Short mmCIF file of C-alpha atoms and ligand atoms in Angstrom, two decimals:
data_model
loop_
_atom_site.label_atom_id
_atom_site.label_comp_id
_atom_site.label_asym_id
_atom_site.label_seq_id
_atom_site.Cartn_x
_atom_site.Cartn_y
_atom_site.Cartn_z
CA MET B 539 -47.33 59.02 191.53
CA ASN B 540 -46.96 56.66 194.46
CA ASP B 541 -44.22 54.03 194.72
CA ALA B 542 -46.52 51.19 193.66
CA ASP B 543 -47.41 53.04 190.44
CA LYS B 544 -43.74 53.78 189.76
CA LYS B 545 -42.86 50.09 190.12
CA ARG B 546 -45.79 49.06 187.94
CA LEU B 547 -44.79 51.47 185.17
CA LEU B 548 -41.18 50.32 185.20
CA ARG B 549 -42.40 46.73 185.06
CA GLU B 550 -44.67 47.57 182.13
CA MET B 551 -41.82 49.13 180.14
CA ILE B 552 -39.52 46.17 180.83
CA PHE B 553 -42.34 43.82 179.86
CA TYR B 554 -42.87 45.67 176.54
CA ARG B 555 -39.13 45.56 175.73
CA ARG B 556 -38.82 41.86 176.48
CA PHE B 557 -42.12 40.95 174.82
CA GLU B 558 -40.81 42.47 171.60
CA ASP B 559 -37.29 41.06 172.03
CA ARG B 560 -38.99 37.67 172.15
CA THR B 561 -40.92 38.43 168.94
CA PHE B 562 -37.56 39.17 167.31
CA GLU B 563 -36.41 35.64 168.22
CA ALA B 564 -39.67 34.09 167.02
CA TYR B 565 -39.27 35.94 163.73
CA MET B 566 -35.76 34.55 163.34
CA GLU B 567 -37.19 31.07 163.99
CA ARG B 568 -39.72 31.83 161.20
CA LYS B 569 -42.61 31.43 163.58
CA ILE B 570 -43.65 35.02 162.84
CA GLY B 571 -43.78 36.11 159.20
CA GLY B 572 -44.44 39.25 157.20
CA PHE B 573 -43.41 42.64 158.54
CA LEU B 574 -42.41 43.25 162.15
CA HIS B 575 -41.66 46.81 163.32
CA LEU B 576 -40.36 46.95 166.88
CA TYR B 577 -40.78 49.77 169.40
CA SER B 578 -37.60 49.29 171.43
CA GLY B 579 -36.40 52.68 172.75
CA GLN B 580 -39.74 54.45 172.40
CA GLU B 581 -41.58 52.69 175.26
CA ALA B 582 -41.88 55.76 177.49
CA VAL B 583 -44.08 57.52 174.92
CA ALA B 584 -46.97 55.04 174.57
CA THR B 585 -46.69 53.98 178.22
CA GLY B 586 -46.65 57.54 179.56
CA VAL B 587 -49.32 59.02 177.27
CA LEU B 588 -51.79 56.16 177.65
CA GLU B 589 -51.26 56.06 181.40
CA MET B 590 -52.84 59.52 181.48
CA ALA B 591 -55.78 58.66 179.19
CA VAL B 592 -58.94 56.70 179.97
CA VAL B 593 -58.20 53.40 178.27
CA GLY B 594 -59.07 49.75 178.76
CA LYS B 595 -62.15 50.53 180.83
CA GLY B 596 -65.08 49.84 178.51
CA LYS B 597 -67.00 51.29 175.62
CA GLU B 598 -66.84 54.92 176.72
CA ASN B 599 -63.07 54.92 176.99
CA ASP B 600 -60.80 57.00 174.76
CA TYR B 601 -60.06 55.83 171.23
CA VAL B 602 -56.48 54.91 170.40
CA ILE B 603 -55.18 54.57 166.86
CA THR B 604 -51.68 54.24 165.44
CA GLY B 605 -49.51 53.09 162.55
CA TYR B 606 -47.75 49.80 161.98
CA ARG B 607 -45.42 50.00 165.04
CA ASP B 608 -48.44 49.08 167.09
CA HIS B 609 -47.91 46.13 169.48
CA ILE B 610 -47.19 48.15 172.59
CA HIS B 611 -49.88 50.76 171.98
CA ALA B 612 -52.39 47.90 171.69
CA ILE B 613 -51.26 46.21 174.91
CA LYS B 614 -51.12 49.41 176.94
CA THR B 615 -54.63 50.25 175.69
CA GLY B 616 -55.83 46.92 177.06
CA ALA B 617 -55.42 44.29 174.35
CA PRO B 618 -54.40 41.02 176.06
CA PRO B 619 -50.69 40.32 175.35
CA ARG B 620 -51.52 36.68 174.58
CA GLU B 621 -53.83 37.77 171.78
CA VAL B 622 -51.29 40.23 170.40
CA MET B 623 -48.63 37.50 170.33
CA ALA B 624 -51.07 35.04 168.74
CA GLU B 625 -51.83 37.66 166.08
CA LEU B 626 -48.12 37.92 165.29
CA TYR B 627 -48.07 34.13 164.94
CA GLY B 628 -51.05 34.35 162.55
CA LYS B 629 -53.25 32.23 164.81
CA GLU B 630 -57.06 32.09 165.04
CA THR B 631 -56.89 33.29 168.67
CA GLY B 632 -55.09 36.51 167.67
CA SER B 633 -56.62 39.95 168.15
CA SER B 634 -57.51 40.10 164.44
CA LYS B 635 -58.15 36.33 164.22
CA GLY B 636 -54.71 35.87 162.69
CA ARG B 637 -55.77 37.63 159.48
CA GLY B 638 -53.98 40.92 160.17
CA GLY B 639 -50.54 40.23 161.64
CA SER B 640 -48.14 42.71 163.16
CA MET B 641 -49.37 45.86 161.41
CA HIS B 642 -53.07 45.23 161.96
CA ILE B 643 -53.64 44.64 165.65
CA PHE B 644 -57.22 45.67 166.48
CA ASP B 645 -59.28 45.38 169.64
CA ALA B 646 -62.74 46.93 169.45
CA ASN B 647 -63.48 45.91 173.06
CA GLN B 648 -60.79 48.29 174.25
CA ASN B 649 -61.46 50.97 171.61
CA PHE B 650 -58.05 50.21 170.16
CA MET B 651 -58.92 51.10 166.58
CA GLY B 652 -55.80 49.71 164.96
CA GLY B 653 -52.71 49.32 163.63
CA TYR B 654 -52.49 50.64 160.00
CA ALA B 655 -49.91 49.82 157.36
CA LEU B 656 -50.38 52.92 155.26
CA VAL B 657 -48.33 55.84 156.52
CA GLY B 658 -50.68 58.74 157.33
CA GLN B 659 -53.82 56.61 157.24
CA PRO B 660 -54.77 57.00 160.94
CA PHE B 661 -54.89 60.84 160.91
CA PRO B 662 -58.29 61.22 159.20
CA LEU B 663 -59.64 58.13 160.98
CA ALA B 664 -58.75 59.72 164.34
CA ALA B 665 -60.54 62.90 163.31
CA GLY B 666 -63.59 60.82 162.41
CA LEU B 667 -63.55 59.03 165.76
CA ALA B 668 -63.32 62.39 167.55
CA LEU B 669 -66.16 63.82 165.45
CA GLY B 670 -68.31 60.82 166.39
CA ALA B 671 -67.52 61.27 170.09
CA LYS B 672 -68.34 64.96 169.83
CA HIS B 673 -71.73 64.26 168.25
CA LYS B 674 -72.51 61.66 170.91
CA GLY B 675 -71.35 64.03 173.67
CA THR B 676 -69.40 61.27 175.43
CA LYS B 677 -66.32 63.26 176.53
CA GLN B 678 -64.18 60.59 174.85
CA ILE B 679 -61.13 61.79 172.99
CA ALA B 680 -59.19 60.17 170.14
CA ILE B 681 -55.47 59.65 170.61
CA CYS B 682 -53.57 59.29 167.36
CA PHE B 683 -49.92 58.19 167.46
CA LEU B 684 -47.77 58.62 164.38
CA GLY B 685 -44.19 59.02 163.26
CA ASP B 686 -42.33 62.09 162.08
CA GLY B 687 -42.24 60.73 158.51
CA ALA B 688 -46.02 60.44 158.39
CA ASN B 689 -46.28 64.19 158.77
CA ASN B 690 -45.29 64.70 155.15
CA GLN B 691 -48.39 62.90 153.92
CA GLY B 692 -51.28 64.89 152.49
CA THR B 693 -53.59 63.29 155.06
CA PHE B 694 -51.60 65.00 157.83
CA HIS B 695 -52.20 68.50 156.48
CA GLU B 696 -55.82 67.92 155.55
CA THR B 697 -56.57 66.45 158.97
CA MET B 698 -54.75 69.14 160.96
CA ASN B 699 -56.77 71.81 159.20
CA MET B 700 -60.08 70.03 159.62
CA ALA B 701 -59.47 69.03 163.27
CA SER B 702 -58.62 72.64 164.06
CA ILE B 703 -61.48 74.30 162.21
CA TRP B 704 -64.04 71.81 163.58
CA ASN B 705 -62.61 71.82 167.13
CA LEU B 706 -62.26 68.03 167.26
CA PRO B 707 -61.13 66.39 170.51
CA VAL B 708 -58.04 64.63 169.17
CA LEU B 709 -54.60 64.35 170.71
CA PHE B 710 -52.05 63.89 167.95
CA VAL B 711 -48.93 62.27 169.37
CA CYS B 712 -45.87 62.61 167.15
CA GLU B 713 -43.18 60.06 167.98
CA ASN B 714 -40.23 61.86 166.44
CA ASN B 715 -37.49 59.23 166.23
CA GLY B 716 -35.61 61.20 163.59
CA TYR B 717 -36.05 58.69 160.78
CA ALA B 718 -38.54 57.51 158.20
CA ILE B 719 -37.10 54.08 157.35
CA GLY B 720 -33.52 55.10 156.38
CA THR B 721 -34.12 58.78 155.67
CA HIS B 722 -33.04 61.26 158.32
CA ILE B 723 -35.62 63.93 159.05
CA ALA B 724 -33.23 66.70 157.99
CA ARG B 725 -33.27 65.29 154.46
CA SER B 726 -37.04 65.02 154.17
CA THR B 727 -38.63 67.75 156.22
CA ALA B 728 -38.16 71.50 155.90
CA GLN B 729 -39.22 72.14 159.52
CA PRO B 730 -37.79 69.27 161.58
CA SER B 731 -39.49 70.54 164.78
CA GLN B 732 -42.83 68.93 164.10
CA TYR B 733 -44.83 70.86 166.69
CA LYS B 734 -44.02 74.11 164.89
CA ARG B 735 -45.70 72.90 161.72
CA VAL B 736 -49.20 72.96 163.19
CA ASP B 737 -48.89 75.99 165.44
CA THR B 738 -49.15 78.81 162.92
CA ALA B 739 -50.21 76.81 159.85
CA TYR B 740 -53.23 75.21 161.50
CA ASN B 741 -53.68 77.37 164.59
CA MET B 742 -53.44 74.28 166.83
CA LYS B 743 -51.96 74.19 170.32
CA SER B 744 -48.75 72.18 170.33
CA SER B 745 -45.58 71.45 172.30
CA GLN B 746 -42.37 69.38 172.22
CA HIS B 747 -40.93 67.20 175.02
CA ASP B 748 -38.33 64.59 175.91
CA GLY B 749 -39.80 61.21 174.98
CA MET B 750 -37.23 59.16 176.89
CA ASP B 751 -38.24 60.22 180.40
CA ILE B 752 -41.59 58.68 181.31
CA GLU B 753 -42.28 61.18 184.07
CA GLU B 754 -41.83 64.07 181.64
CA VAL B 755 -44.04 62.29 179.09
CA MET B 756 -46.78 61.80 181.69
CA ALA B 757 -46.70 65.40 182.91
CA ALA B 758 -46.88 66.78 179.36
CA ALA B 759 -49.53 64.26 178.27
CA LYS B 760 -51.74 65.08 181.25
CA GLN B 761 -51.83 68.77 180.36
CA ALA B 762 -52.51 68.01 176.71
CA ILE B 763 -55.24 65.44 177.44
CA ASP B 764 -56.96 67.77 179.93
CA TYR B 765 -56.93 70.49 177.27
CA VAL B 766 -58.41 68.24 174.57
CA ARG B 767 -61.12 66.86 176.85
CA ASN B 768 -62.13 70.08 178.57
CA GLU B 769 -61.75 72.56 175.71
CA GLU B 770 -62.89 70.06 173.05
CA LYS B 771 -60.07 71.12 170.79
CA PRO B 772 -57.17 69.27 169.17
CA TYR B 773 -53.62 69.31 170.53
CA PHE B 774 -50.41 68.21 168.84
CA ILE B 775 -47.73 66.85 171.16
CA GLU B 776 -44.27 65.92 169.92
CA PHE B 777 -41.92 63.56 171.77
CA MET B 778 -38.24 63.33 170.86
CA THR B 779 -37.26 59.69 170.88
CA TYR B 780 -35.22 57.02 169.09
CA ARG B 781 -35.81 53.47 167.92
CA PHE B 782 -32.98 51.21 169.01
CA ARG B 783 -33.62 48.54 166.40
CA GLY B 784 -33.91 48.87 162.63
CA HIS B 785 -37.04 50.15 160.93
CA SER B 786 -38.32 46.63 160.35
CA MET B 787 -36.60 43.26 160.52
CA SER B 788 -34.52 43.59 157.36
CA ASP B 789 -32.56 46.74 158.17
CA ALA B 790 -28.78 46.83 158.55
CA LYS B 791 -29.02 50.46 159.81
CA GLY B 792 -26.26 51.61 157.42
CA TYR B 793 -27.80 55.09 157.38
CA ARG B 794 -26.78 55.98 160.94
CA THR B 795 -23.56 55.90 162.95
CA LYS B 796 -22.62 53.71 165.91
CA GLU B 797 -21.80 56.93 167.81
CA GLU B 798 -25.30 58.28 167.32
CA GLU B 799 -26.80 54.98 168.49
CA ALA B 800 -24.54 54.92 171.57
CA GLU B 801 -25.55 58.49 172.49
CA TRP B 802 -29.25 57.61 172.38
CA GLU B 803 -28.77 54.33 174.22
CA LYS B 804 -27.54 56.35 177.18
CA ARG B 805 -31.05 57.83 177.16
CA ASP B 806 -32.78 54.42 177.24
CA PRO B 807 -36.14 55.11 178.94
CA ILE B 808 -35.90 51.93 181.00
CA LYS B 809 -32.39 52.78 182.23
CA ILE B 810 -33.41 56.36 183.07
CA PHE B 811 -36.44 55.30 185.08
CA SER B 812 -34.65 52.37 186.77
CA LYS B 813 -31.87 54.71 187.89
CA LYS B 814 -34.37 57.22 189.28
CA LEU B 815 -36.21 54.53 191.24
CA ILE B 816 -32.99 53.04 192.62
CA GLU B 817 -31.71 56.47 193.66
CA ALA B 818 -35.02 57.26 195.35
CA GLY B 819 -34.83 53.96 197.26
CA VAL B 820 -38.04 52.65 195.67
CA LEU B 821 -36.28 49.58 194.23
CA LYS B 822 -32.92 47.84 194.40
CA GLU B 823 -30.92 46.48 191.47
CA ALA B 824 -31.81 42.96 192.64
CA ASP B 825 -35.54 43.76 192.59
CA ILE B 826 -35.24 44.75 188.93
CA LYS B 827 -33.39 41.52 188.12
CA ALA B 828 -36.17 39.55 189.84
CA MET B 829 -38.77 41.53 187.90
CA GLU B 830 -37.03 40.69 184.61
CA LYS B 831 -36.96 36.99 185.49
CA GLU B 832 -40.65 37.00 186.39
CA ILE B 833 -41.49 38.80 183.12
CA ASP B 834 -39.44 36.36 181.03
CA ASP B 835 -41.21 33.42 182.69
CA GLU B 836 -44.61 34.96 181.99
CA ILE B 837 -43.73 35.63 178.35
CA GLU B 838 -42.36 32.13 177.80
CA ASN B 839 -44.69 29.98 179.85
CA ASP B 840 -47.92 31.81 179.24
CA ILE B 841 -47.82 34.15 176.23
CA ILE B 842 -45.55 32.25 173.81
CA LYS B 843 -47.06 28.95 174.88
CA PHE B 844 -50.56 30.28 174.13
CA ALA B 845 -49.50 31.53 170.68
CA GLU B 846 -47.66 28.32 169.78
CA GLU B 847 -50.46 26.02 170.93
CA SER B 848 -53.27 28.03 169.31
CA PRO B 849 -54.77 26.72 166.05
CA GLU B 850 -54.07 28.21 162.63
CA PRO B 851 -57.09 29.64 160.80
CA LYS B 852 -58.69 26.99 158.59
CA VAL B 853 -57.65 27.36 154.95
CA GLU B 854 -61.27 27.38 153.77
CA GLU B 855 -61.96 30.25 156.19
CA LEU B 856 -59.06 32.51 155.29
CA THR B 857 -61.26 35.19 153.77
CA ARG B 858 -63.59 35.22 156.79
CA TYR B 859 -63.43 38.63 158.58
CA VAL B 860 -61.46 39.92 155.58
CA LEU B 861 -64.01 39.91 152.78
CA ASP B 862 -67.67 40.66 153.31
CA ASP B 863 -69.62 37.38 153.37
CA ASN B 864 -72.75 39.22 152.24
CA PRO B 865 -71.55 41.84 149.77
CA ASP B 866 -73.92 44.54 148.67
CA PRO B 867 -75.53 43.12 145.51
CA ARG B 868 -75.14 46.49 143.79
CA TRP B 869 -71.37 46.15 144.02
CA ILE B 870 -69.86 44.25 141.15
CA GLY B 871 -66.22 43.78 141.98
CA PRO B 872 -63.45 41.67 140.51
CA LEU B 873 -64.15 38.79 142.92
CA GLN B 874 -67.74 38.38 141.77
CA LYS B 875 -68.18 36.32 138.65
C1 LIG G 1390 -48.68 55.59 152.05
C2 LIG G 1390 -47.38 54.91 152.34
N1 LIG G 1390 -46.25 55.34 151.75
C3 LIG G 1390 -45.07 54.73 152.01
C4 LIG G 1390 -45.01 53.66 152.87
C5 LIG G 1390 -43.68 53.00 153.17
N2 LIG G 1390 -43.25 53.35 154.53
C6 LIG G 1390 -43.42 52.49 155.54
S1 LIG G 1390 -42.88 53.11 156.97
C7 LIG G 1390 -42.35 54.54 156.27
C8 LIG G 1390 -41.68 55.61 157.10
C9 LIG G 1390 -42.52 56.23 158.16
O1 LIG G 1390 -41.72 56.88 159.10
P1 LIG G 1390 -42.28 57.51 160.43
O2 LIG G 1390 -43.64 58.07 160.17
O3 LIG G 1390 -41.27 58.45 160.96
O4 LIG G 1390 -42.49 56.27 161.41
P2 LIG G 1390 -41.42 55.36 162.17
O5 LIG G 1390 -41.19 54.16 161.29
O6 LIG G 1390 -40.21 56.14 162.39
O7 LIG G 1390 -42.09 54.92 163.42
C10 LIG G 1390 -42.62 54.52 154.91
C11 LIG G 1390 -42.28 55.59 153.99
C12 LIG G 1390 -46.22 53.23 153.46
N3 LIG G 1390 -46.26 52.21 154.32
N4 LIG G 1390 -47.39 53.88 153.21
MG1 LIG G 1391 -39.83 58.19 162.38
#
């Protein structure tokens, strides 16, 4: 990585943190409603993995799919931050036309295949995307991010088996932040090292890494992505990380100690990478301060402004893009009288 790339990646991570900090404020002002799951603390994972993939470069790029903690994955894949913010505001200009909200960011132009509210839902969808790519012979891979808690869903086990037996080009990225809402992994999962679950049980190549150090994430992700693309086989990569905020907005975090939080905050991915760049003479403290100011200005004067000034969907059009305007006449559902 050259110095320009290092600076860009640090800037991206700071941007993601502050973008979401600003959504927290907008939520408090009731400008954003519904659920809002923030990614603070885990930035090095999506940033580092997707940096090594082929994303945001057209139709033949890799597919990316994730759960409900999806804002940063969408932006790093190529979704315009303005449209992601507008989606959170429920505006017509949002990436899902304001009909989806925080958990349903979607950008087909970038092959960002969503944001899903149901835990475990993206696993089989990722396998399907990979199967499609394999049939088309495009060399695309599917990258599926999910949490440690999701790995106790039936869909996880069914998909791991099928992906392995069918040699599907999927990279499963487990973001192990130790919690599923308020339940610590030790209380829910017999084998807390997630990568071990697929190794013998599903005969899938897997490994575990530090998810707080972006350089380590990138090095591990590169090996895994090369394997998936060249061997046309699945790989399961686990990153150990931590979310600094609560699960969603209404979470007093009573299930974990201040000491534990303080320990992990020392491993803040932005602090770790900033320190490395300062020590290597790539940047000075003052450069980072200037970067933060520039980012805050961009978020406020461009992104928030765009979301606030965008129109709401028209009431009479609320079901547009949500319900099929031309339903199959053979289907007789509850909405048809
Ligand atoms: C099928 C289903 N069951 C339960 C829930 C409720 N739920 C939402 S998030 C969550 C925990 C998931 O934890 P994890 O996969 O570790 O992701 P993290 O929130 O830590 O990123 C649960 C149980 C849901 N959304 N979908
Ligand atoms: Mg978790």
